[in-house]
XYZ file of C-alpha atoms in Angstrom:
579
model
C -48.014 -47.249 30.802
C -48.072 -45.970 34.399
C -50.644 -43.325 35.782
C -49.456 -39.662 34.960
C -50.066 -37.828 38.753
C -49.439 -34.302 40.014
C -46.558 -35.706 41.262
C -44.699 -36.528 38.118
C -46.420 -33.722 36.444
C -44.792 -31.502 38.762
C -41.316 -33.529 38.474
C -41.129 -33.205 34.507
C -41.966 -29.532 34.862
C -38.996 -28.879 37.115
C -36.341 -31.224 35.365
C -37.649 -28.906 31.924
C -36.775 -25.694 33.904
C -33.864 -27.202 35.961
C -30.317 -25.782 34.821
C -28.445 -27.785 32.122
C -25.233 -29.651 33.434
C -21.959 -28.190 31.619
C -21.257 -28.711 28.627
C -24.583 -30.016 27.401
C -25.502 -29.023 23.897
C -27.555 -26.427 23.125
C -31.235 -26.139 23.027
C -31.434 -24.961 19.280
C -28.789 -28.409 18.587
C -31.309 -30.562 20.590
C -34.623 -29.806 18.335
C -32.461 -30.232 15.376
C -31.468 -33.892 16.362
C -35.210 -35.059 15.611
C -35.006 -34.046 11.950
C -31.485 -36.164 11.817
C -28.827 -34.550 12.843
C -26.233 -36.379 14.306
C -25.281 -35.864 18.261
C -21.656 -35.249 18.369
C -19.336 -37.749 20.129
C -19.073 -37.288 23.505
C -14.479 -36.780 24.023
C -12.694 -35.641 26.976
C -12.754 -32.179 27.299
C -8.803 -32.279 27.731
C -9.051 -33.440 24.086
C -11.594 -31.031 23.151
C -8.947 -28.000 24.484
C -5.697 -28.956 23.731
C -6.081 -31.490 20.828
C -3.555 -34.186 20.713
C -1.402 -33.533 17.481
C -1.681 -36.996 15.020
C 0.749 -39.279 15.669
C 3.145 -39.218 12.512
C 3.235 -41.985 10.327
C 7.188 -43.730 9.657
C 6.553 -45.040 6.378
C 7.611 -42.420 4.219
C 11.399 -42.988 6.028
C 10.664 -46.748 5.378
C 10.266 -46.585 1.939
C 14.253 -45.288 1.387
C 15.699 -48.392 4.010
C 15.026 -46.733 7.484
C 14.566 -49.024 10.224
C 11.822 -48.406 11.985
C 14.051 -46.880 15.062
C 15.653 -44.904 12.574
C 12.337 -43.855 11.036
C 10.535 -42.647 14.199
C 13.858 -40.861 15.219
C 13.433 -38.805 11.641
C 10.151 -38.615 12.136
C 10.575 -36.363 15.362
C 13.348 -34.431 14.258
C 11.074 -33.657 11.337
C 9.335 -31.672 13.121
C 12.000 -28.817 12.958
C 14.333 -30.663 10.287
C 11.534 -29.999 8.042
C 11.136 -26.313 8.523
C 14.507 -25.738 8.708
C 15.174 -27.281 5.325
C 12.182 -25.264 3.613
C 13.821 -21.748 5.087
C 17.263 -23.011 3.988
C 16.082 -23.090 0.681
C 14.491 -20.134 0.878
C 17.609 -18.139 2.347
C 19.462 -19.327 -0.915
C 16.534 -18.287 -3.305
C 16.461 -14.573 -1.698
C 20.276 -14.180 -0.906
C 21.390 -15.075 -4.469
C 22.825 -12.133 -6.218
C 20.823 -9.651 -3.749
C 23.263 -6.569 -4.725
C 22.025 -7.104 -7.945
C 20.545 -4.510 -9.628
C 23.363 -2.351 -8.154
C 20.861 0.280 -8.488
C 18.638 2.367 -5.909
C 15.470 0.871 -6.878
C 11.738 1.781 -6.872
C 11.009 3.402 -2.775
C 14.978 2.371 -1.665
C 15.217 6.104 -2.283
C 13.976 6.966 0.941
C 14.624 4.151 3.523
C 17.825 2.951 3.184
C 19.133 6.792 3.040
C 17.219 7.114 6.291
C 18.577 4.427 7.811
C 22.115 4.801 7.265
C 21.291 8.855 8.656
C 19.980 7.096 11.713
C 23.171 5.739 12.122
C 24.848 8.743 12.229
C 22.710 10.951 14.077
C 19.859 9.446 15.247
C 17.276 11.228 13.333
C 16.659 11.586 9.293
C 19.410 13.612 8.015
C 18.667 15.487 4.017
C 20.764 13.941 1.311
C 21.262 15.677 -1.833
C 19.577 15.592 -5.002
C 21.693 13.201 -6.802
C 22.665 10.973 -3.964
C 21.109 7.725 -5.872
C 23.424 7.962 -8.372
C 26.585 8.723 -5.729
C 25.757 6.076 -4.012
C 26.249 3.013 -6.425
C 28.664 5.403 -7.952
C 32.803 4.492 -8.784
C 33.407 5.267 -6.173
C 30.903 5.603 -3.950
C 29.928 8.613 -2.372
C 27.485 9.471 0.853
C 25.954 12.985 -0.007
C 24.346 13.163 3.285
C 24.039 16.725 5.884
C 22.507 16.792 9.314
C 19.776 19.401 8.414
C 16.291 17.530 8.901
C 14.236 16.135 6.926
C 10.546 15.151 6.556
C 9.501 11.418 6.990
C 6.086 9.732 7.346
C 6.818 6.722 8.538
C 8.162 5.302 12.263
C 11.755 4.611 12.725
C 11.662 1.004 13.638
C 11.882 -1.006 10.203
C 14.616 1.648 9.608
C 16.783 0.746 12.185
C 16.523 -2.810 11.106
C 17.965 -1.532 7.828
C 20.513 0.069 9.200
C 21.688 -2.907 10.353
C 22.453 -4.692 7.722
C 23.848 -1.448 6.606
C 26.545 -1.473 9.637
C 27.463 -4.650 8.995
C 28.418 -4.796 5.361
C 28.011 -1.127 4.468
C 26.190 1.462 2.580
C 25.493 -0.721 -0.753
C 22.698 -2.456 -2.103
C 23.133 -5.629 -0.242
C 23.948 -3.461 3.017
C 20.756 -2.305 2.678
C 19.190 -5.185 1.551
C 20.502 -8.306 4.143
C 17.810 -7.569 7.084
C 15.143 -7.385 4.675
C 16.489 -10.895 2.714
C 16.874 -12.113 6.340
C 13.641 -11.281 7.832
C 11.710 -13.284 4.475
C 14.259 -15.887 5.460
C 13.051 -16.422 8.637
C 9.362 -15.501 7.996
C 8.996 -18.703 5.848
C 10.665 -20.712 9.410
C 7.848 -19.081 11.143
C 5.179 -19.856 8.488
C 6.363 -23.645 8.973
C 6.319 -23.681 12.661
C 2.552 -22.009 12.141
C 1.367 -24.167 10.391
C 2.383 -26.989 11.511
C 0.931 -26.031 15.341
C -2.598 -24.694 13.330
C -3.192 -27.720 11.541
C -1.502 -30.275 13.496
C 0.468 -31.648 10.551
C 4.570 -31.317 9.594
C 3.482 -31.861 6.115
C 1.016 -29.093 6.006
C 3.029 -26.636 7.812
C 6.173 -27.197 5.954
C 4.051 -26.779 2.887
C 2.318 -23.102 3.705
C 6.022 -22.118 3.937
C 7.278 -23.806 0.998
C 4.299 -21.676 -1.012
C 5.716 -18.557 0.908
C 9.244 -18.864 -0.142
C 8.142 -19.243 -4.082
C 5.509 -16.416 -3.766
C 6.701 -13.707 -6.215
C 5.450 -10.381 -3.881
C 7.227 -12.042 -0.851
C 10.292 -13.143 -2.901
C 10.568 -9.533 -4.459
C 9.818 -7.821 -1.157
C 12.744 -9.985 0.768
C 15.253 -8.550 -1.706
C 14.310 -5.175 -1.631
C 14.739 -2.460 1.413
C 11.404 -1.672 1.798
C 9.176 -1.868 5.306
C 6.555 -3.933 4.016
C 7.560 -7.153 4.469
C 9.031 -5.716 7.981
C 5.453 -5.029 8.994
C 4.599 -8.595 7.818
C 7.133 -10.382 9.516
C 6.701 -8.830 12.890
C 3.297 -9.607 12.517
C 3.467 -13.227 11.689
C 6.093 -13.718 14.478
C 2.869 -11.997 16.985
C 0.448 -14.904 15.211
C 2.615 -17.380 16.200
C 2.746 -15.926 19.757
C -0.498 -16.187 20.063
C -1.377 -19.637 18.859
C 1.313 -21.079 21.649
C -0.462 -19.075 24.360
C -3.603 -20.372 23.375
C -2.326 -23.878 23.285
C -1.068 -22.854 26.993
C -3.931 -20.973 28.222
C -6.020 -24.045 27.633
C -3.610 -26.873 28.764
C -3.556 -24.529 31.901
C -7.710 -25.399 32.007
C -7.725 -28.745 31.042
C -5.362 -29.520 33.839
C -7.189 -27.330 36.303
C -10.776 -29.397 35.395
C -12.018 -32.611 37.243
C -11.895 -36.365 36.555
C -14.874 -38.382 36.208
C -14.956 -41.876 37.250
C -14.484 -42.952 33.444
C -11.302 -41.060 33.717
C -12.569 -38.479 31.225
C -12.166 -34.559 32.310
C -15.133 -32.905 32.579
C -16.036 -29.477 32.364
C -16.605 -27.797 35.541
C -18.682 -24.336 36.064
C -16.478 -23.291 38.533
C -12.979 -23.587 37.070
C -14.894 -22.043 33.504
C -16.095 -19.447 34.752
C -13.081 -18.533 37.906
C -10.340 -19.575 37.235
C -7.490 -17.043 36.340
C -4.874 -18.321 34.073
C -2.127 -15.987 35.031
C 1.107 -15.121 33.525
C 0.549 -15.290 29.717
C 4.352 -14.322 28.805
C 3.539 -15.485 24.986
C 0.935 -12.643 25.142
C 3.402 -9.575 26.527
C 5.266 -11.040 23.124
C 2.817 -10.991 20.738
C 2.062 -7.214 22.215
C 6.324 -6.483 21.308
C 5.861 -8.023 17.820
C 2.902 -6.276 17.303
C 3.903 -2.884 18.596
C 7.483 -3.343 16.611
C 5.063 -3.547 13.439
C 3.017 -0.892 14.375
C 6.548 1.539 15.112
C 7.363 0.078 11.162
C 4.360 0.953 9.305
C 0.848 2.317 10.711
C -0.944 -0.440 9.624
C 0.431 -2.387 11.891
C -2.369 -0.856 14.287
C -4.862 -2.934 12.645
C -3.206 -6.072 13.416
C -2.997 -5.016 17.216
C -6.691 -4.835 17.366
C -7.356 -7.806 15.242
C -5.788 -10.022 16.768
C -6.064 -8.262 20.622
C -10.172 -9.157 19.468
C -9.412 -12.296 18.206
C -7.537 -13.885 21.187
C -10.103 -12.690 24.035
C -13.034 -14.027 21.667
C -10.213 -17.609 22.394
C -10.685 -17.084 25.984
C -14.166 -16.691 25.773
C -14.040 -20.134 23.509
C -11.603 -21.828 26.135
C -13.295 -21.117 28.756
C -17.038 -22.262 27.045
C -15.630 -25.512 26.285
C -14.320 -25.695 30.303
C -17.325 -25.497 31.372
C -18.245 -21.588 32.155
C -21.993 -20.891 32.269
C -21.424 -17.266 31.302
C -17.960 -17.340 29.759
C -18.224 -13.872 27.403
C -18.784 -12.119 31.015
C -15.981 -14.019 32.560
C -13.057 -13.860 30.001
C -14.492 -9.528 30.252
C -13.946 -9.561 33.835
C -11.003 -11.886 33.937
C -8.819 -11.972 30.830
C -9.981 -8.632 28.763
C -7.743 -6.191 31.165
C -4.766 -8.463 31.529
C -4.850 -9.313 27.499
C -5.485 -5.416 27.092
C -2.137 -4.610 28.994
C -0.185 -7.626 27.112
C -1.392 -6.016 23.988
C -1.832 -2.268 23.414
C -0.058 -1.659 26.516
C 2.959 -3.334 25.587
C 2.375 -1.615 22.292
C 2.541 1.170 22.866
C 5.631 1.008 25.154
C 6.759 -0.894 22.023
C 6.264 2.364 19.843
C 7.515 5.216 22.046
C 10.869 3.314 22.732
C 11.212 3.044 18.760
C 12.067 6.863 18.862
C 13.827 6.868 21.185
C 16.677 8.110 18.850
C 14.584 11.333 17.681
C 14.055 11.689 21.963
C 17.359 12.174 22.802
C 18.494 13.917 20.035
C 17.963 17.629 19.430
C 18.186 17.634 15.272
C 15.000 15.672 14.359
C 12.069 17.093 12.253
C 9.503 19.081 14.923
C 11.776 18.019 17.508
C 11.485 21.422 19.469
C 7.927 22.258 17.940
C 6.676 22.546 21.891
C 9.295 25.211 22.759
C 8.431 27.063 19.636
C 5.357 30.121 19.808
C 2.991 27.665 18.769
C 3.757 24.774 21.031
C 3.300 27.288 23.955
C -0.088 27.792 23.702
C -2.602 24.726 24.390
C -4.304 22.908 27.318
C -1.315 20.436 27.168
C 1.432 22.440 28.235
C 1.958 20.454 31.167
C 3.437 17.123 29.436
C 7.385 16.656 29.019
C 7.744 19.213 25.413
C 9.310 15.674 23.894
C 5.637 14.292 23.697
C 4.087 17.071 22.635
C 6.616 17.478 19.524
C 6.319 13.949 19.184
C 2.413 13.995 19.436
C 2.145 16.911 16.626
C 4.425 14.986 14.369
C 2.066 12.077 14.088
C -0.602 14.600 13.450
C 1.035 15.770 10.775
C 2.255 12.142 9.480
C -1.421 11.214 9.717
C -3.205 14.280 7.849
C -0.269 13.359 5.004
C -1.124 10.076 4.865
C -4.878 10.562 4.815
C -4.528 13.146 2.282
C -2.527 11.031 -0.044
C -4.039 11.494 -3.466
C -0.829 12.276 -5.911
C -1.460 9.993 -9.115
C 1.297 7.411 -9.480
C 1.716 4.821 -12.832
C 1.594 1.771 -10.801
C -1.206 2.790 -8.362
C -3.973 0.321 -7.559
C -7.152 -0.692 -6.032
C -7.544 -2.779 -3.294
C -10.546 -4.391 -5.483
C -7.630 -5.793 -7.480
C -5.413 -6.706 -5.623
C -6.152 -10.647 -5.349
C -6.264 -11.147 -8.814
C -3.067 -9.404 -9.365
C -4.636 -6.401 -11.431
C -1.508 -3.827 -11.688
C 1.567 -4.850 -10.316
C 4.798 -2.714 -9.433
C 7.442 -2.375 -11.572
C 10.443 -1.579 -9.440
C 12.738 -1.593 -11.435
C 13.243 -1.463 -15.211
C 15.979 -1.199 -18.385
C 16.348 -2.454 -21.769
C 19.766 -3.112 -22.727
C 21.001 -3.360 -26.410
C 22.808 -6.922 -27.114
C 26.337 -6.777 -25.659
C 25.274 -5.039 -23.236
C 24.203 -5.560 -19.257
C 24.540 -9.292 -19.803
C 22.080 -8.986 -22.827
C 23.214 -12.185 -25.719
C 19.447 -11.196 -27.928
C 20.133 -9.619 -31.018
C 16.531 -8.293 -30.490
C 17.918 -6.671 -27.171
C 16.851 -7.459 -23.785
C 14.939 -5.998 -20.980
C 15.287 -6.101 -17.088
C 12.824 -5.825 -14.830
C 11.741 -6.060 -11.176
C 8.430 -6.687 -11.214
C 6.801 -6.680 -7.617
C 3.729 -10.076 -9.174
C 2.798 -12.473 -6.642
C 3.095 -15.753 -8.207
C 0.389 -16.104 -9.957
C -1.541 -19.032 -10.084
C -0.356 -19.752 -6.300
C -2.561 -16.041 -5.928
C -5.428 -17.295 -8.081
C -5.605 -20.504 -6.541
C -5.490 -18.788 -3.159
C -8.547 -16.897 -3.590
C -10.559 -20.988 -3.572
C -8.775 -20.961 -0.685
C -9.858 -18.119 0.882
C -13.825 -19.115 -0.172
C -12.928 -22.651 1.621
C -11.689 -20.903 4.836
C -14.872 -18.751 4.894
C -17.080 -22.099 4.444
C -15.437 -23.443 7.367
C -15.345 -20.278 9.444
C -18.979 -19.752 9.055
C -20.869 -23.183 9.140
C -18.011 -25.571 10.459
C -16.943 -23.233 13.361
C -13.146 -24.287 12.330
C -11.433 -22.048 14.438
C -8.220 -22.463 12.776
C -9.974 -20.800 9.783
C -11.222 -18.033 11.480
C -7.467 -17.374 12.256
C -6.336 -17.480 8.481
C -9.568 -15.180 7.619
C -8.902 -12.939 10.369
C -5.047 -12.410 9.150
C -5.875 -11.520 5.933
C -9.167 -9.067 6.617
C -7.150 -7.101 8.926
C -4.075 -6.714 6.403
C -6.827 -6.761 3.373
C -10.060 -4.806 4.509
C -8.700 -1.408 5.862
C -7.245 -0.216 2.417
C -11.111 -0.087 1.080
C -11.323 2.267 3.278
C -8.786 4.243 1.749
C -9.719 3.981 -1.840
C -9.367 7.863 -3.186
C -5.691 7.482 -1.451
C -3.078 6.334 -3.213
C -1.980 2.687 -2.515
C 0.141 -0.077 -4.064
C -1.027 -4.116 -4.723
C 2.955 -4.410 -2.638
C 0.904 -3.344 1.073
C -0.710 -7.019 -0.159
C 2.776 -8.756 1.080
C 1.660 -8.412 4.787
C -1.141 -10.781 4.414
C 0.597 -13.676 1.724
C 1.677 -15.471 4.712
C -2.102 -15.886 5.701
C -3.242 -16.899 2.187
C -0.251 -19.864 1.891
C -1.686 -20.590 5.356
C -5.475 -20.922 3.584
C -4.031 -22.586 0.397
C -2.223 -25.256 2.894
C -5.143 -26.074 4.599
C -7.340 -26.504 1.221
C -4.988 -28.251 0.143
C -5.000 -30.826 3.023
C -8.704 -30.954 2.519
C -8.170 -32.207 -1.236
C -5.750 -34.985 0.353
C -8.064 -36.237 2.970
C -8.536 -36.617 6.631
C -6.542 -39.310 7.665
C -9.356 -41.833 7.853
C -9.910 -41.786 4.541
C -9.271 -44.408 1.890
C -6.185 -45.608 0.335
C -7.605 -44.427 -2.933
C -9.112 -41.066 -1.708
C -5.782 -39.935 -0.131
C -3.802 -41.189 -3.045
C -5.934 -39.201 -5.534
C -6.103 -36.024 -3.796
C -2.089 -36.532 -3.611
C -1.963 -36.191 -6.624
C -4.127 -33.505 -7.713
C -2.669 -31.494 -4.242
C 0.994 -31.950 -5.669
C 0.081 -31.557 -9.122
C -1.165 -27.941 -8.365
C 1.918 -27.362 -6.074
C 4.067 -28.444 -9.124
C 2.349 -25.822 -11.202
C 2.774 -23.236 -8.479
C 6.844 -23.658 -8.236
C 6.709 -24.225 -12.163
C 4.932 -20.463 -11.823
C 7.373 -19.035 -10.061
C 10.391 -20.014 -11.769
C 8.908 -18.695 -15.187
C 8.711 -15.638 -13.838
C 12.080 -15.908 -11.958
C 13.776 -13.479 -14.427
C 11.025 -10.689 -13.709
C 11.894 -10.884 -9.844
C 15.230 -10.849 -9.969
C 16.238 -8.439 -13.016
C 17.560 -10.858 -15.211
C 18.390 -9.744 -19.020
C 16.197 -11.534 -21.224
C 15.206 -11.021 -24.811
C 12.325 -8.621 -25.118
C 9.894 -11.477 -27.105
C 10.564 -13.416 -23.552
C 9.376 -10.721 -21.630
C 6.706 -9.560 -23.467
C 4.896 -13.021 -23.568
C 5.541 -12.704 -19.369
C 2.750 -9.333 -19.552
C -0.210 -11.748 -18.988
C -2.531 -8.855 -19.097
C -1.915 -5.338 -20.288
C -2.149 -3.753 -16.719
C 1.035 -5.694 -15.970
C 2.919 -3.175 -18.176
């Protein structure tokens, strides 16, 4: 062993103090490795960004007498064939029979009365006292003045009513197509979501599958509430923001240097510089979000969920490209723009929503600035349109956090996973001969806003096996299923003396099919694995997905409003808080 010197004394001491190279492991990883744990393969950092999705395998075309040609030509077009086909089936599940029950049903006593006084004037309009039953009456009749009325909730997922109402009238499925659309094409986007987050057709086409035989979604698409508005527009923002960060870090990995292996390798400068520019996916993630927020407040939690969530991607991107300090660089670089894509947009988003109420002169506090009151104040010098427009949402917001009225079907957030007390929308009990009904027992007919159940139950595993890879595995694809459903899940604890509905739940069941997928591709296997191992978590996978659709269609009757005898429905009340 050679002579230790000053000289190599002093040349260990520097290399231990000298600055680590990019991308070198931590120092806390680097003790750990002498009590066995494994170094992690070094990959191109092109890889590392912007994964390469699996190649698909042909042999599933192969099996029914495709060529192989043939097969890889299916194979691509699966890609959107697949998704495609699971909203088509969808559509047909949530279209069938959507007039029916010609009835105003459960909330439809305020929104689709709204909308169609949107139409006409631009603002909520007051409609008499028995204007449900004029409505579906023989024949129909529109009870409807332009005196104002009170509302607490934006006008966007109203006007998105109306349309359907424009189209093919004032009537149940007038008021009911844009919500039986939007669920329609919510279970496309939960497809295409899935398919980019976990890199497989299969799985994707499967979280959407589970969406379109959900009971709360399937409920919520046939009835003309703004719910399932909120939830679409913010799915459609997820989605926005999973193809800009595919982008943002292409943009990176092409911007980063080649070794002489012909491996890209991270580079300090370009981590912690480089500005990735127009982020057009962004600006529409900021629309969808602020068209949720103009629906339903709670939309606002969303927008700073998931503004939070994709900086904290930045920050990730530009770690794994190299950046010595890349929390302070995606703060001095990418916070701003990402806050101006976001709540910027947002907000535009929102005020253009009234825009209606704006220009008209009719609308509730409309000219509450030129009135004794709205004179006085250190604000006097804004346009009087804002200022009415600012004390209505005061208002809307002291009514809404003031909430407390006792309602039947009211109930705790702390129950909402496990179903607890579901929403009966809608309910009669026919004699026989009657309504359809062929019992001699008689029959009853319900709309029952239940999620399917055991797809529910088996979602909150799910959730538990998105957590475990969240916090130990540092899956970020988990951390995006966990943060969709805290920020449509966790608020309403907050809330808990107010009085809420298990239905708000429907704006987060696209992020639990999401969690159930990717369990569920866990229980099949990585594709290294076994023959055997894939072929027995197959089975138990589709076995439980078998159950789930067998779920749903034994409670099809209690979605839908079907007669059935009362002995059939009353072994349907699992629990005695379903009644």
């Amino acid at each position: 062993m050679g002579r230790v010197t000053s000289d190599t004394t002093a040349t260990d001491a520097a290399a231990q103090h000298a600055p680590e190279p990019p991308g070198a492991p931590p120092v806390w990883q680097r003790r750990l490795r002498r009590f066995g744990l494994p170094a992690r393969p070094q990959t191109d950092v092109r890889a590392r960004l912007v994964p390469a999705f699996p190649e698909p395998s042909g042999r599933l075309w192969a099996v029914f007498g495709a060529g192989p040609d043939a097969a890889a030509r299916l194979t691509r077009w699966s890609a959107w064939g697949g998704p495609l086909l699971v909203a088509l089936f969808a559509g047909v599940l949530r279209f069938w029979n959507l007039g029916s029950p010609r009835k105003v049903i459960f909330d439809e006593t305020y929104y689709p009365k709204d909308a169609w006084s949107l139409l006409q004037y631009g603002y909520e309009g007051t409609w008499a006292k028995n204007a449900n039953d004029a409505l579906v009456g023989h024949p129909p009749q529109l009870l409807l003045s332009p005196e104002h009325s009170y509302v607490v909730h934006p006008p966007m997922g109203k006007w998105l009513i109306a349309v359907g109402e424009g189209l093919f009238g004032m009537n149940p499925f007038g008021w009911r197509f844009m919500v039986a659309l939007l669920g329609t094409l919510s279970v496309l986007l939960v497809c295409r979501i899935g398919r980019r987050l976990l890199r497989s057709t299969a799985l994707g086409c499967l979280a959407g599958g589970l969406l379109a035989v959900d009971g709360l979604h399937f409920v919520m698409s046939r009835t003309a509430l703004l719910d399932l508005i909120v939830m679409f527009w913010v799915v459609a923002a997820f989605g926005c923001l999973l193809v800009d960060r595919d982008r943002t870090r292409a943009r990176l990995a092409a911007a980063l240097p080649v070794g002489p292996d012909g491996l890209v390798r991270p580079d300090e400068g370009v981590g912690d510089r480089l500005r990735l520019g127009w982020r057009p996916w962004r600006i529409a993630a900021g629309l969808c979000l602020g068209l949720a927020t103009a629906t339903k407040w709670n939309g606002l939690y969303y927008l700073a969920a998931f503004a939070l969530m994709a900086v904290l991607w930045d920050v990730a991107a530009r770690r794994t490209a190299g950046a010595r300090h890349p929390f302070r660089s995606a703060v001095r670089r990418d916070a701003v723009p990402a806050f101006g894509a976001t709540v910027v947009v947002a907000l535009a988003t929102y005020l253009a929503s009234w825009s209606g109420w704006i220009a008209t002169k009719g609308g509730y506090y409309r000219d509450w600035a030129t009135s004794p009151e709205g004179r006085t104040g250190a604000w006097t010098w804004l346009p009087d349109w804002l200022r009415s427009l600012w004390h209505y949402q005061t208002e809307v917001y002291s009514f809404h956090t003031g909430l407390t009225t006792p309602h039947t079907y009211q109930s705790n957030p702390w129950s909402w996973l496990v179903l607890g007390r579901p929403v009966s929308y809608f309910y009669e009990d026919p004699k026989a001969g009657q309504d359809g009904c062929t019992a001699a027992e008689g029959c009853a007919r319900e709309v029952l806003a239940l999620g399917t159940p055991l797809l529910w139950w088996a979602a909150c595993f799910a959730l538990l096996y998105v957590l475990y890879r969240w916090l130990f595995k540092r899956d970020w694809r988990a951390g995006a299923i966990v943060c969709g459903v805290a920020a449509g899940y966790l608020p309403w604890f907050l809330y808990q003396e107010r009085t809420i509905f298990l239905f708000y739940a429907v704006v987060f069941v696209p992020f639990l099919c999401l969690a159930l997928a990717m369990m569920l591709g866990a229980i099949i296997g990585p594709p290294g694995s076994t023959e055997r191992r894939r072929t027995i978590g197959a089975v138990g996978a589709g076995v439980l997905v078998l159950l789930i659709a067998w779920n749903f269609i034994y409670f099809y009757p209690l979605y839908t409003g079907m007669p059935i005898p009362k002995s059939a429905w009353h072994h349907r009340m699992w629990f005695d808080t379903w009644v």
